[in-house]
Short mmCIF file of C-alpha atoms and ligand atoms in Angstrom, two decimals:
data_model
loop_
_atom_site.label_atom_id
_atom_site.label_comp_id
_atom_site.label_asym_id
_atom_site.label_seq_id
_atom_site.Cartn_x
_atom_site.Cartn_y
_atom_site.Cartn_z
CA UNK A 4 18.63 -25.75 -27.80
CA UNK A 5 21.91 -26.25 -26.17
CA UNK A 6 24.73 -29.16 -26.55
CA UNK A 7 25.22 -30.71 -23.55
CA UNK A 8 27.93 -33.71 -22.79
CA UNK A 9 27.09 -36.36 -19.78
CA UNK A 10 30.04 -38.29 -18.57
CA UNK A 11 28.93 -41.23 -16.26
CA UNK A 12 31.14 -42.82 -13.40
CA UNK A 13 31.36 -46.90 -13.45
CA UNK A 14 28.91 -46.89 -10.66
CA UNK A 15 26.45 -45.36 -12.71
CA UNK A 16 27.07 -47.66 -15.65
CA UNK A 17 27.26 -50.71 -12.63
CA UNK A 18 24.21 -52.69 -13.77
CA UNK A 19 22.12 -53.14 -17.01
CA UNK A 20 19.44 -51.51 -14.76
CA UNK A 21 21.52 -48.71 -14.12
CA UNK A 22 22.25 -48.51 -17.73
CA UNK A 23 18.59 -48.12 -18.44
CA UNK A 24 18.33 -45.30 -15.92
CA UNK A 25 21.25 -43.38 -17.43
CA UNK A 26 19.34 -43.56 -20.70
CA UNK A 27 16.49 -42.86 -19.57
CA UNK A 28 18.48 -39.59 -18.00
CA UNK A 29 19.81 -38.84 -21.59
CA UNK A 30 16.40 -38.87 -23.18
CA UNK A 31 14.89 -36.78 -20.88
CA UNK A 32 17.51 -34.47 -21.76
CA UNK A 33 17.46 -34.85 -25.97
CA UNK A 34 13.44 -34.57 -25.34
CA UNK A 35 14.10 -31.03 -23.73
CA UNK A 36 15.59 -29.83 -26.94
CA UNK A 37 19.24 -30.41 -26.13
CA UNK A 38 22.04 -32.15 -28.46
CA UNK A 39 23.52 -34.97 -26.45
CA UNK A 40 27.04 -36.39 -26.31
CA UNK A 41 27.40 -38.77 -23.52
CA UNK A 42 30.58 -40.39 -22.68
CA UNK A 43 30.49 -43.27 -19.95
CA UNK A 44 33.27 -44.98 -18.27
CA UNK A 45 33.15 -48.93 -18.18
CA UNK A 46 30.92 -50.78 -15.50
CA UNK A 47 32.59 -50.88 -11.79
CA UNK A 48 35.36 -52.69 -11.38
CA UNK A 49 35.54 -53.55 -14.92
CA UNK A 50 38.99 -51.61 -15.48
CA UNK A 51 40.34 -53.55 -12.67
CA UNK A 52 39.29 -56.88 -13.59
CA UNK A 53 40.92 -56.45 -17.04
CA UNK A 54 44.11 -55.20 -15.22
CA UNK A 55 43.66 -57.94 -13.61
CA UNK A 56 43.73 -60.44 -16.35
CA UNK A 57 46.98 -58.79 -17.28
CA UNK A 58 48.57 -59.37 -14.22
CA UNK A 59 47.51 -63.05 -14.34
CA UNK A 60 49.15 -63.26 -17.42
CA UNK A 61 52.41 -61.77 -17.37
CA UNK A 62 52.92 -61.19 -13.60
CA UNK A 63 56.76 -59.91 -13.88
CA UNK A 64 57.39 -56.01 -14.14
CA UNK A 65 56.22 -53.72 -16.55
CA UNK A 66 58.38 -53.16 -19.54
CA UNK A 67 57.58 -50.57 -21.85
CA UNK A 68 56.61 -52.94 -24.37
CA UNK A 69 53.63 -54.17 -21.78
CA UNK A 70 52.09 -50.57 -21.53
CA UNK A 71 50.93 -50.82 -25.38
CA UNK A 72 48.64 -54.56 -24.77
CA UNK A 73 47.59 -53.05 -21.23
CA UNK A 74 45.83 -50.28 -23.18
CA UNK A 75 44.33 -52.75 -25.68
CA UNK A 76 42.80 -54.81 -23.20
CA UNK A 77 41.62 -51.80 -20.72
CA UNK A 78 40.01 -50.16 -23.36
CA UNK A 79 37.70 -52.45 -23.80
CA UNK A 80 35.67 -51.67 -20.43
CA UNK A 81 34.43 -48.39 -22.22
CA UNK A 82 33.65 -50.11 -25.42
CA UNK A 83 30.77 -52.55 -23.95
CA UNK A 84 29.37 -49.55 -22.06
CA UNK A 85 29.07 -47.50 -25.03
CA UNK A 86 27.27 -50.41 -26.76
CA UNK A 87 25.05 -51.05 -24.13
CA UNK A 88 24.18 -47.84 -23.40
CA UNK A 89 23.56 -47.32 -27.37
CA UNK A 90 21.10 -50.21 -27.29
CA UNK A 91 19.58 -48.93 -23.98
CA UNK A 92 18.71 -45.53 -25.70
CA UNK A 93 17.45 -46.86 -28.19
CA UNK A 94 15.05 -48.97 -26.50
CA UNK A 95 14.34 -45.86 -25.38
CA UNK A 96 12.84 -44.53 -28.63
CA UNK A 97 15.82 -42.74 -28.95
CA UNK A 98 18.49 -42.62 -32.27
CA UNK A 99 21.48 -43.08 -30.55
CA UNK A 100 25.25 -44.18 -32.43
CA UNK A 101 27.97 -45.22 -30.31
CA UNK A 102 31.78 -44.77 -31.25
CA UNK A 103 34.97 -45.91 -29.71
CA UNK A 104 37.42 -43.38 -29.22
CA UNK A 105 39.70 -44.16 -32.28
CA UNK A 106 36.33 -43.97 -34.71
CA UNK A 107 35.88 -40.37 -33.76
CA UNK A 108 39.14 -39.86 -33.56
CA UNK A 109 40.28 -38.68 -30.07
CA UNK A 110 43.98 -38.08 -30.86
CA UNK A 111 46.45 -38.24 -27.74
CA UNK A 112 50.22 -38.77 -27.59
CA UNK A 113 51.85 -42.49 -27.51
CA UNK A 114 52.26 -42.48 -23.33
CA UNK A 115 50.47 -45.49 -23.01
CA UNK A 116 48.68 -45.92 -19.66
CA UNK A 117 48.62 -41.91 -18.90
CA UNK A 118 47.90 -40.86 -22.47
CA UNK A 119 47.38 -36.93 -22.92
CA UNK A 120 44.96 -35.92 -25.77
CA UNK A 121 46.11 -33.93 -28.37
CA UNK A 122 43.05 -33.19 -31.00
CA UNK A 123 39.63 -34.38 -31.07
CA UNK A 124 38.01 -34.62 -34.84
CA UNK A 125 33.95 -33.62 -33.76
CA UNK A 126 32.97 -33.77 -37.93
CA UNK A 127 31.13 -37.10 -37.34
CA UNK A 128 29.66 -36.35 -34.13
CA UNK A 129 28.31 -33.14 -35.78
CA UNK A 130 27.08 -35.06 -37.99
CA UNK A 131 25.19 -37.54 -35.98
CA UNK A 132 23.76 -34.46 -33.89
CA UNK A 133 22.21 -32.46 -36.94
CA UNK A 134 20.73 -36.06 -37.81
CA UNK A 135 18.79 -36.14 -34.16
CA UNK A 136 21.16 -38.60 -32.95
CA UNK A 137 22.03 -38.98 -29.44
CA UNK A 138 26.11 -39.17 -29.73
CA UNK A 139 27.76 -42.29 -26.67
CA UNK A 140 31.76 -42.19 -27.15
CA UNK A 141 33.48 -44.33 -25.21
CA UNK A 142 35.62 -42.46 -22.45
CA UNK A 143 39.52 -42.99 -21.09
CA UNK A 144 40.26 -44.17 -24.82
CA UNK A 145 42.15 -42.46 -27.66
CA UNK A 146 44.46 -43.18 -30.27
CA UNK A 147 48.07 -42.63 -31.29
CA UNK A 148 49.14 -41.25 -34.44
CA UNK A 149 50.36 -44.94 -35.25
CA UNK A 150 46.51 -46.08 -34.73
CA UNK A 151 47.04 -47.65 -31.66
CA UNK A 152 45.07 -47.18 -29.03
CA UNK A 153 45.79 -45.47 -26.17
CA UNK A 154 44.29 -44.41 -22.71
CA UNK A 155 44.50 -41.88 -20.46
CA UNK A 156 44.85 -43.18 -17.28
CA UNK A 157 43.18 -43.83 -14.19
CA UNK A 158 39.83 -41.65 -13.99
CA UNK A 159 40.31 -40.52 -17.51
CA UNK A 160 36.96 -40.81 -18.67
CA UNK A 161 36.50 -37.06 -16.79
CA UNK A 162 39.04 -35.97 -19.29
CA UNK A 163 37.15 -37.75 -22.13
CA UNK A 164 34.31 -35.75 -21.07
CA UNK A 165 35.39 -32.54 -20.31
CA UNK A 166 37.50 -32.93 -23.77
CA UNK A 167 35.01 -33.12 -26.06
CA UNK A 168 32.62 -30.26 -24.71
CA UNK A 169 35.99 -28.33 -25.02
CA UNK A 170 36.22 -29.54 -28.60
CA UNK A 171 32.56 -29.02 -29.74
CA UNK A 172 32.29 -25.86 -27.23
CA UNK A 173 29.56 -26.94 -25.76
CA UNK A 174 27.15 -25.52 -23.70
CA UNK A 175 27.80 -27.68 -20.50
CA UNK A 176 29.55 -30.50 -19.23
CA UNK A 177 27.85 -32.44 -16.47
CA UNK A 178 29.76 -35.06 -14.62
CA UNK A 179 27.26 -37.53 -13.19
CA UNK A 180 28.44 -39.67 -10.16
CA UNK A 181 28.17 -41.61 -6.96
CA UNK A 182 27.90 -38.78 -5.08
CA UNK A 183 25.78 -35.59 -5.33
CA UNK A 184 28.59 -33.07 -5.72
CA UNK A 185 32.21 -31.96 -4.39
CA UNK A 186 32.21 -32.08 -0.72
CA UNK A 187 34.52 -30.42 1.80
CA UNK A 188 36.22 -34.06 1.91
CA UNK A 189 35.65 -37.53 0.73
CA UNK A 190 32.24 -37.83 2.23
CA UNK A 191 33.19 -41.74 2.34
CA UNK A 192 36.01 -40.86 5.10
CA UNK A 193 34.07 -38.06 6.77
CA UNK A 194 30.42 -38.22 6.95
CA UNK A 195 29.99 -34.52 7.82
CA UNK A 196 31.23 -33.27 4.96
CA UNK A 197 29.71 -30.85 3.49
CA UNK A 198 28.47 -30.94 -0.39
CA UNK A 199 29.79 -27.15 -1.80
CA UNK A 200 26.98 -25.35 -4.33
CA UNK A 201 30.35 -23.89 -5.93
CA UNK A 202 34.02 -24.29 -5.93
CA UNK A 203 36.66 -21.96 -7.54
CA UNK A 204 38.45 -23.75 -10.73
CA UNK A 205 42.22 -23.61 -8.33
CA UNK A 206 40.39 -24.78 -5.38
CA UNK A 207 39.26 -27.64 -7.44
CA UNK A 208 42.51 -27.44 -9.56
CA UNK A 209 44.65 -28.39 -5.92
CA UNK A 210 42.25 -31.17 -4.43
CA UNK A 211 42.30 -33.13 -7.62
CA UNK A 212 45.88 -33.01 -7.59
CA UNK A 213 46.59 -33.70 -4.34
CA UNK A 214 44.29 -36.64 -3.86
CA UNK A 215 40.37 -36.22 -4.14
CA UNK A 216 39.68 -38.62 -7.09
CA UNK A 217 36.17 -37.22 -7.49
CA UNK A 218 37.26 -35.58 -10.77
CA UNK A 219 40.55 -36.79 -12.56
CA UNK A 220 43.33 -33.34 -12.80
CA UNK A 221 43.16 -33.40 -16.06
CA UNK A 222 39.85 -32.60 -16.74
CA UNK A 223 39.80 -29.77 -14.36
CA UNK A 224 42.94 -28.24 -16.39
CA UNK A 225 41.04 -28.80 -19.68
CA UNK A 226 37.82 -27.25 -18.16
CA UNK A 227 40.21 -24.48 -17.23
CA UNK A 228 41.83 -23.85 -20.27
CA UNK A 229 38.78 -23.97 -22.45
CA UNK A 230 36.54 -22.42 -19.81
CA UNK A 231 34.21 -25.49 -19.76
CA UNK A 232 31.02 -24.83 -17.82
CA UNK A 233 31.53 -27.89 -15.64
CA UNK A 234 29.14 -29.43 -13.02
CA UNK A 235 29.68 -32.38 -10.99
CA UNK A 236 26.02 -34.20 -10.10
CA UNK A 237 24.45 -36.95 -8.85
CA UNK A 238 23.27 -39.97 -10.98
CA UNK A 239 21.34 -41.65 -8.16
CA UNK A 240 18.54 -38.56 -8.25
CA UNK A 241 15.10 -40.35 -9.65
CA UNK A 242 15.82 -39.71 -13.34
CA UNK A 243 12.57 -38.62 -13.82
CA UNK A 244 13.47 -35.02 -11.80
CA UNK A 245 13.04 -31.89 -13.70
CA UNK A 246 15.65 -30.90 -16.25
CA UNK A 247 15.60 -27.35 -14.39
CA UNK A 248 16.31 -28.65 -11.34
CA UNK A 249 18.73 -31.41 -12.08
CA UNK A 250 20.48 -28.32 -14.15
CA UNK A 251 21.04 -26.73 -10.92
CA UNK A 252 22.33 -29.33 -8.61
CA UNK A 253 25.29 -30.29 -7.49
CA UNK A 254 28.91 -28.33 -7.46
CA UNK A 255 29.12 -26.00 -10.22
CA UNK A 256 32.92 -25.67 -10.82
CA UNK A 257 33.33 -21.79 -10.63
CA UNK A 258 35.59 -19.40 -12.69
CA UNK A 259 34.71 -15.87 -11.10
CA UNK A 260 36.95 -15.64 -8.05
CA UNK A 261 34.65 -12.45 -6.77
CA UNK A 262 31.96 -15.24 -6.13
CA UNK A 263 34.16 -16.90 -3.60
CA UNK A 264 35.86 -13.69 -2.07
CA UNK A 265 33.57 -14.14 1.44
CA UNK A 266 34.06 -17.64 1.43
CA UNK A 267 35.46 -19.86 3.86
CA UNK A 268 39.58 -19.65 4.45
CA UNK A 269 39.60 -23.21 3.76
CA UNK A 270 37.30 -24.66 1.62
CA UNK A 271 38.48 -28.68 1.26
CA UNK A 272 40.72 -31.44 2.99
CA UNK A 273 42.43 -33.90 0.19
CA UNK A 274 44.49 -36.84 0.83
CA UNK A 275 46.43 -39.85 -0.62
CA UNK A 276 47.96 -43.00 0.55
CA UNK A 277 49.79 -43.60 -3.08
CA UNK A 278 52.71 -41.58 -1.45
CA UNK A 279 56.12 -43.00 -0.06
CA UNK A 280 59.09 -41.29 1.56
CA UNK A 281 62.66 -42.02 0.50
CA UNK A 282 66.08 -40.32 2.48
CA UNK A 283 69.19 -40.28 2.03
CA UNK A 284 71.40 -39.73 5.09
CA UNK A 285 74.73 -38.06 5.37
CA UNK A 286 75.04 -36.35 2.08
CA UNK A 287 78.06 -33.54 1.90
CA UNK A 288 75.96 -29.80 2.10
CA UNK A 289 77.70 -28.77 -0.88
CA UNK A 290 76.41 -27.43 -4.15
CA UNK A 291 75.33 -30.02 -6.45
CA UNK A 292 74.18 -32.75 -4.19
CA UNK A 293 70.62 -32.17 -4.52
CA UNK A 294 70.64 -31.67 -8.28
CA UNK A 295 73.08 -34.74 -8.07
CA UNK A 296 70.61 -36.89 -6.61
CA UNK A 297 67.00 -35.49 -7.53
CA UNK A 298 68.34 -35.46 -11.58
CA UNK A 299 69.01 -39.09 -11.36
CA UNK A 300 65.37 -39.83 -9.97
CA UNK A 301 64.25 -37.68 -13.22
CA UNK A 302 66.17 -39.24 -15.60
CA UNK A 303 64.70 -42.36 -14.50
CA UNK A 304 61.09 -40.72 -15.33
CA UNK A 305 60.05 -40.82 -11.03
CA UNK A 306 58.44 -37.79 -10.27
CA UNK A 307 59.31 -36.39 -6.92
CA UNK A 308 56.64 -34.32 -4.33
CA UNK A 309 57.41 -32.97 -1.50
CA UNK A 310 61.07 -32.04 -0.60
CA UNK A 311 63.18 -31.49 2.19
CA UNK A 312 66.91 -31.15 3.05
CA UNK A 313 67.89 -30.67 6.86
CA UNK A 314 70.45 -27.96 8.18
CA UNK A 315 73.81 -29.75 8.00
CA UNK A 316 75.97 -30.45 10.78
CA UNK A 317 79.96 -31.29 10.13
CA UNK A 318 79.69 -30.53 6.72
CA UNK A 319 76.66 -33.55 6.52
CA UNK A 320 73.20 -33.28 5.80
CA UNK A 321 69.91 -35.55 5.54
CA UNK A 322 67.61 -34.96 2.11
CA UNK A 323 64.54 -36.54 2.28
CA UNK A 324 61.60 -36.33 -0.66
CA UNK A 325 58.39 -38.29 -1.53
CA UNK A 326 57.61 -40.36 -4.76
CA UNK A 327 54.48 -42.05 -5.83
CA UNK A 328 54.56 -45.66 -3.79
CA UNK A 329 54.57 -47.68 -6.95
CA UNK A 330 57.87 -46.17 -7.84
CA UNK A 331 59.14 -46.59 -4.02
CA UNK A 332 61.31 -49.73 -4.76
CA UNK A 333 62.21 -48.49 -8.09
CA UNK A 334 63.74 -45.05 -5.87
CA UNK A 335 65.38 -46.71 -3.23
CA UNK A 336 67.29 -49.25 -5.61
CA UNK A 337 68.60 -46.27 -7.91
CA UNK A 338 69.56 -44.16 -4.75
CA UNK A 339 71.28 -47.13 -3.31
CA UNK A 340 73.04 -48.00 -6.70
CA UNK A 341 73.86 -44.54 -8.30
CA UNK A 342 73.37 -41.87 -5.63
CA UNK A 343 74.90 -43.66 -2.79
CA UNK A 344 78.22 -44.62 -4.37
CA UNK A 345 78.19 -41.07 -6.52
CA UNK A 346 77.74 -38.90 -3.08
CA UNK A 347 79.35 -40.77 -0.28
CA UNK A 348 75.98 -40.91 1.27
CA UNK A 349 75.83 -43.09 4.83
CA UNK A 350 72.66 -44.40 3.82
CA UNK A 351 69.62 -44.85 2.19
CA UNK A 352 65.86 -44.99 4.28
CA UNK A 353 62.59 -44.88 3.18
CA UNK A 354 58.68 -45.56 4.72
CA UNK A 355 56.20 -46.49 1.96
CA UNK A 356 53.84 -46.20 4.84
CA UNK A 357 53.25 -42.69 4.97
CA UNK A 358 50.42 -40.32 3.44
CA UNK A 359 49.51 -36.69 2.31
CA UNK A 360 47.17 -34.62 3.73
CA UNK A 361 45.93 -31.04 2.74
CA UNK A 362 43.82 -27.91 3.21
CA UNK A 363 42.74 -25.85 0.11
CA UNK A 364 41.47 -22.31 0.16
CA UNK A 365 42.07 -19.12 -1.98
CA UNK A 366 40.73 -17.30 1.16
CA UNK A 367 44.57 -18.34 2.43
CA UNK A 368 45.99 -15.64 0.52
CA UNK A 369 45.02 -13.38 2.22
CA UNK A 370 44.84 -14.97 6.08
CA UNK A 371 47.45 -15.25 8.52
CA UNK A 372 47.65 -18.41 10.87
CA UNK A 373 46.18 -20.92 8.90
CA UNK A 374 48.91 -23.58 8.33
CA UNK A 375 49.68 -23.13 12.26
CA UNK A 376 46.14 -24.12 13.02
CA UNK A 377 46.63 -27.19 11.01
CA UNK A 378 49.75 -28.11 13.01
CA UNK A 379 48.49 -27.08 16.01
CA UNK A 380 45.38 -29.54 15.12
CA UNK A 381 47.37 -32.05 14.17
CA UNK A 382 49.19 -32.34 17.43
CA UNK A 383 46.43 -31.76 19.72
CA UNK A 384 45.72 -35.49 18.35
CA UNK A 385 49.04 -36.57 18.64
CA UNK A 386 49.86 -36.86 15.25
CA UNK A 387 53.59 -36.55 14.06
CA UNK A 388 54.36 -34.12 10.79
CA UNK A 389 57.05 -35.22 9.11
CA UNK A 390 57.41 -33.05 6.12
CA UNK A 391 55.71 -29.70 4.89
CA UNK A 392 54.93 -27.92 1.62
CA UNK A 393 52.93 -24.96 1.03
CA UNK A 394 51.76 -22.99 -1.77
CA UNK A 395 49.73 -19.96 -1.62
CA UNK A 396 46.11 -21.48 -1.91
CA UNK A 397 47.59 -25.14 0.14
CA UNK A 398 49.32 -26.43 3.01
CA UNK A 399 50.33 -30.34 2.74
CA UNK A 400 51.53 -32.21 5.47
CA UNK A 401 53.09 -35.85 5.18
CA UNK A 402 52.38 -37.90 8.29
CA UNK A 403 52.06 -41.59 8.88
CA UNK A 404 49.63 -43.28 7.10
CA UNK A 405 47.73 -44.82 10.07
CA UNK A 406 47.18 -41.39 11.22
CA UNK A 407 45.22 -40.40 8.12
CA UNK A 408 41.45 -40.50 8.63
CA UNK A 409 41.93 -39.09 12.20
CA UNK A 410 44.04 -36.26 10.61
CA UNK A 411 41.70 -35.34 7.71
CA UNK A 412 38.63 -35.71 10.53
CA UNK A 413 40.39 -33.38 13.20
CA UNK A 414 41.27 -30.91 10.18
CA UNK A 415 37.64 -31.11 9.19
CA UNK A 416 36.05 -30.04 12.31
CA UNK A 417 39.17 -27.65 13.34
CA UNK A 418 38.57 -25.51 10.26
CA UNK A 419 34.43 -25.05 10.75
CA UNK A 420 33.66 -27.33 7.56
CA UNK A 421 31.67 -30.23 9.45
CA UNK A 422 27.69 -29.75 8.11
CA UNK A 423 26.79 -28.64 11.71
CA UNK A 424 27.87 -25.32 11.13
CA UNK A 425 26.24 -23.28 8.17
CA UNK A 426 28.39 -22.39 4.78
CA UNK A 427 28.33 -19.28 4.20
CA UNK A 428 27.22 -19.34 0.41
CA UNK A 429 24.57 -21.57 2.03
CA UNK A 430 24.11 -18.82 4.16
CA UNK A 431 24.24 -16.54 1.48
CA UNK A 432 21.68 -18.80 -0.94
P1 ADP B 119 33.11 -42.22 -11.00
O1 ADP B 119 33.15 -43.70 -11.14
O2 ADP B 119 31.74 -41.65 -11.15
O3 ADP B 119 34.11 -41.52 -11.86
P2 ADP B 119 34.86 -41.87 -8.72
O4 ADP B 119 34.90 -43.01 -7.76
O5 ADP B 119 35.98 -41.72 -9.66
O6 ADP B 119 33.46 -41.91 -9.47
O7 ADP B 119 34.70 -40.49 -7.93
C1 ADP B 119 33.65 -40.31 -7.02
C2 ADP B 119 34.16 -40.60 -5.61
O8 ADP B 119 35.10 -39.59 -5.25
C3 ADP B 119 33.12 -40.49 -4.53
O9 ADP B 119 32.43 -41.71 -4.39
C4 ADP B 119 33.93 -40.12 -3.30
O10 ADP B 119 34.19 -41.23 -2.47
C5 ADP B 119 35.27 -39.65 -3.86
N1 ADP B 119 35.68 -38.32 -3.38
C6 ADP B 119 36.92 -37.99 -2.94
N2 ADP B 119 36.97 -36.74 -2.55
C7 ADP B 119 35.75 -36.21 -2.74
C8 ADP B 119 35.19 -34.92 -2.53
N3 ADP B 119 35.91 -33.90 -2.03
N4 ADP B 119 33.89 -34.72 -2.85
C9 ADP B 119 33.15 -35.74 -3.36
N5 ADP B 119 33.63 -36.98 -3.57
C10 ADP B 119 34.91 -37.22 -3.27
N1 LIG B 120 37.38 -47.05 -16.53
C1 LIG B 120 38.53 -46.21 -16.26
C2 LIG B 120 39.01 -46.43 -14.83
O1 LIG B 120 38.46 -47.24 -14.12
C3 LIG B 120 38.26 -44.76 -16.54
C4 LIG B 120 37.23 -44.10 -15.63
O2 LIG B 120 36.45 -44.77 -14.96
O3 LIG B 120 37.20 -42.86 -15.63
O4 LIG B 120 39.96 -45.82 -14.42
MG1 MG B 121 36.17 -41.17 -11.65
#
């Protein structure tokens, strides 16, 4: 017998019918023998609609006293799914107890909106497990040390997940979603991409945190961390498929890096619009400037990507860095009111139309060559690079937004990942 935690995606919690697949799912599972915690997110487009609602309401920007209510009413996506799917269970034949994440308690910090979790309590769930219950916590939700409730941002409900099998060291974690697995890109933008039997925890690590949603960056750090055996699958299989071989599908997230040593140099293409690009023209080169200027975008809590400062010329320089687009405005008015005035700077640009795209690979480390394919890719379509950052297991490049899909496409084929050609741990399988 093994304890297993479920998390299911909004799509797979879209419909009451889908509900009663996803318990049906669950009590195949809990009939195998296993202890079951499963932690849904709210129905599609659910979270949205209640931000919605919000923004109906009170339509003027955020103060910090909004962030508290837009947790309250967000939250309560998760808590009709965990009902729901409760009820469904249990029409099921099942036992089955639902919980919201305060009644466990999930603890997290007070950052409303992006909420980090501090403790989980697992006594009552424990408790409802030695009973025969199937366990259904609602995910994305927590709860301050006031009692108020928090969540943990967009996607959280990965986090939820991936949380409490940390917590209650369980066996497995098992991600169900709209697709059947990590691909070498968003299989939505490239329909060649590939689905990947593994992928290393960094590999995974970089392309949730530089754009591919498919798991939420927290939840890969946790799983890291607490080396959670973590598996991203498909809830659109029949539900009715063998336990063993819905056990073995999909990406199993990987923390042997031997596994990976003959794999491909790059191994995924991420990318994200929610970038903008902000300069600041004619700065004195002199020490102090950039501290001068990037310290006042930290102090007002923006946090700044990529970076770049040109070679000066009479004494002057151009410094140019990207900041999520939602803080865009927010950048430009601070640079124009503090920096400008503070530095003597000529001026103050910025695009809000501009993207990030990158390759991930640990096989990078140890090739030559590869970022110079990607530019050389890249231009072979025409398409402009405007700024660079590399790390060893990434190379990012910000280019113009329209270019995006034909960059990540081009990148795709350039670097052997389209389905035509064989993986080589498909090879290897
Ligand atoms: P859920 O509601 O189940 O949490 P999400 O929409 O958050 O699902 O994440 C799944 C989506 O992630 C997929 O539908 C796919 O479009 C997108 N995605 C982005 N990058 C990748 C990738 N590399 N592999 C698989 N899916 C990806
Ligand atoms: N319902 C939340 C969201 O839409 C959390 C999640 O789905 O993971 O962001
Ligand atoms: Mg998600």
């Amino acid at each position: 017998m093994a304890l297993i935690v479920h998390k299911y995606g909004g799509t797979s919690m879209g419909s009451t019918e889908r509900i009663r697949s996803v318990a049906k799912r669950v009590a195949k599972w809990a009939r195998a023998g296993h202890q079951m915690v499963v932690v849904p997110s709210a129905m599609s487009g659910e979270t949205n609609r209640l931000l919605g609602l919000a923004k109906e309401v009170s339509p003027a920007k955020q103060t910090p006293e909004m962030l508290r209510e837009l947790d309250m009413i967000a939250c309560t996506g998760e808590q009709v799914s965990v009902g729901l799917l409760s009820l469904a269970l249990q029409a099921e034949g099942m036992q089955a107890v639902s919980y919201n994440g305060w009644q466990v308690p999930v603890k997290t910090d007070s950052a409303y909106t992006k909420a980090r979790i501090e403790s989980i309590d697992d006594t009552k769930v424990r408790a409802d497990l030695a009973a025969g219950k199937v366990v259904v916590i609602t995910g994305f939700q927590g709860v301050d040390e006031g009692g108020n409730v928090t969540t943990l941002g967009r996607g959280g409900s990965d986090t939820s997940a991936v949380a409490i099998a940390a917590a209650m060291k369980a066996d497995e974690c098992l991600i169900f979603t709209d697709v059947d697995g990590v691909y070498t890109t968003d299989p939505r933008i490239v329909p060649e991409a590939r689905r990947l039997h593994t992928i290393s925890f960094e590999e995974m690590l970089e392309m949730a945190s530089l754009g591919s949603k498919v798991l939420q960056i927290r939840s890969v750090e946790f799983a890291g961390k607490y080396r959670v055996p973590l598996r991203v699958l498909s809830s659109f299989t029949p539900w009715d498929i063998s336990v063993e071989e819905e056990a073995k599908s999909g990406t199993l997230i990987t923390f042997e890096e031997d596994e990976k040593m003959e794999q491909a140099v790059v191994s995924g293409i991420a990318f994200s619009r929610d970038e903008a690009k902000v300069t600041v023209t004619g700065v004195p080169d002199k020490p102090g400037v950039a501290s001068l200027i990037l310290g006042a975008v930290a102090d007002a809590n923006i946090e700044v990507d990529v970076i770049i400062q040109n070679v000066s010329q009479n004494g002057k320089t151009d410094f140019s860095f990207t900041v999520n687009r939602n803080d865009y405005q927010r950048t430009l008015d601070l640079l124009r009111t503090q920096v400008q005035p503070a530095t003597g700077a000529s001026d103050v640009i910025g695009d809000p139309k501009i993207c990030k795209v990158s390759i991930v690979g640990i096989g990078m480390r140890s090739h030559v060559g590869v970022a110079s394919k990607m530019f050389r890719s890249l231009s072979e379509e025409g398409i402009n690079i405007q700024m660079i950052s590399t790390s060893e297991i990434k190379t990012s490049v910000v280019i113009a937004e329209k270019y995006m899909e034909l960059a990540v496409r081009a990148l795709h084929k350039a670097f052997d990942l389209d389905a035509s050609i064989p993986a080589i741990d498909e090879a290897k399988a």
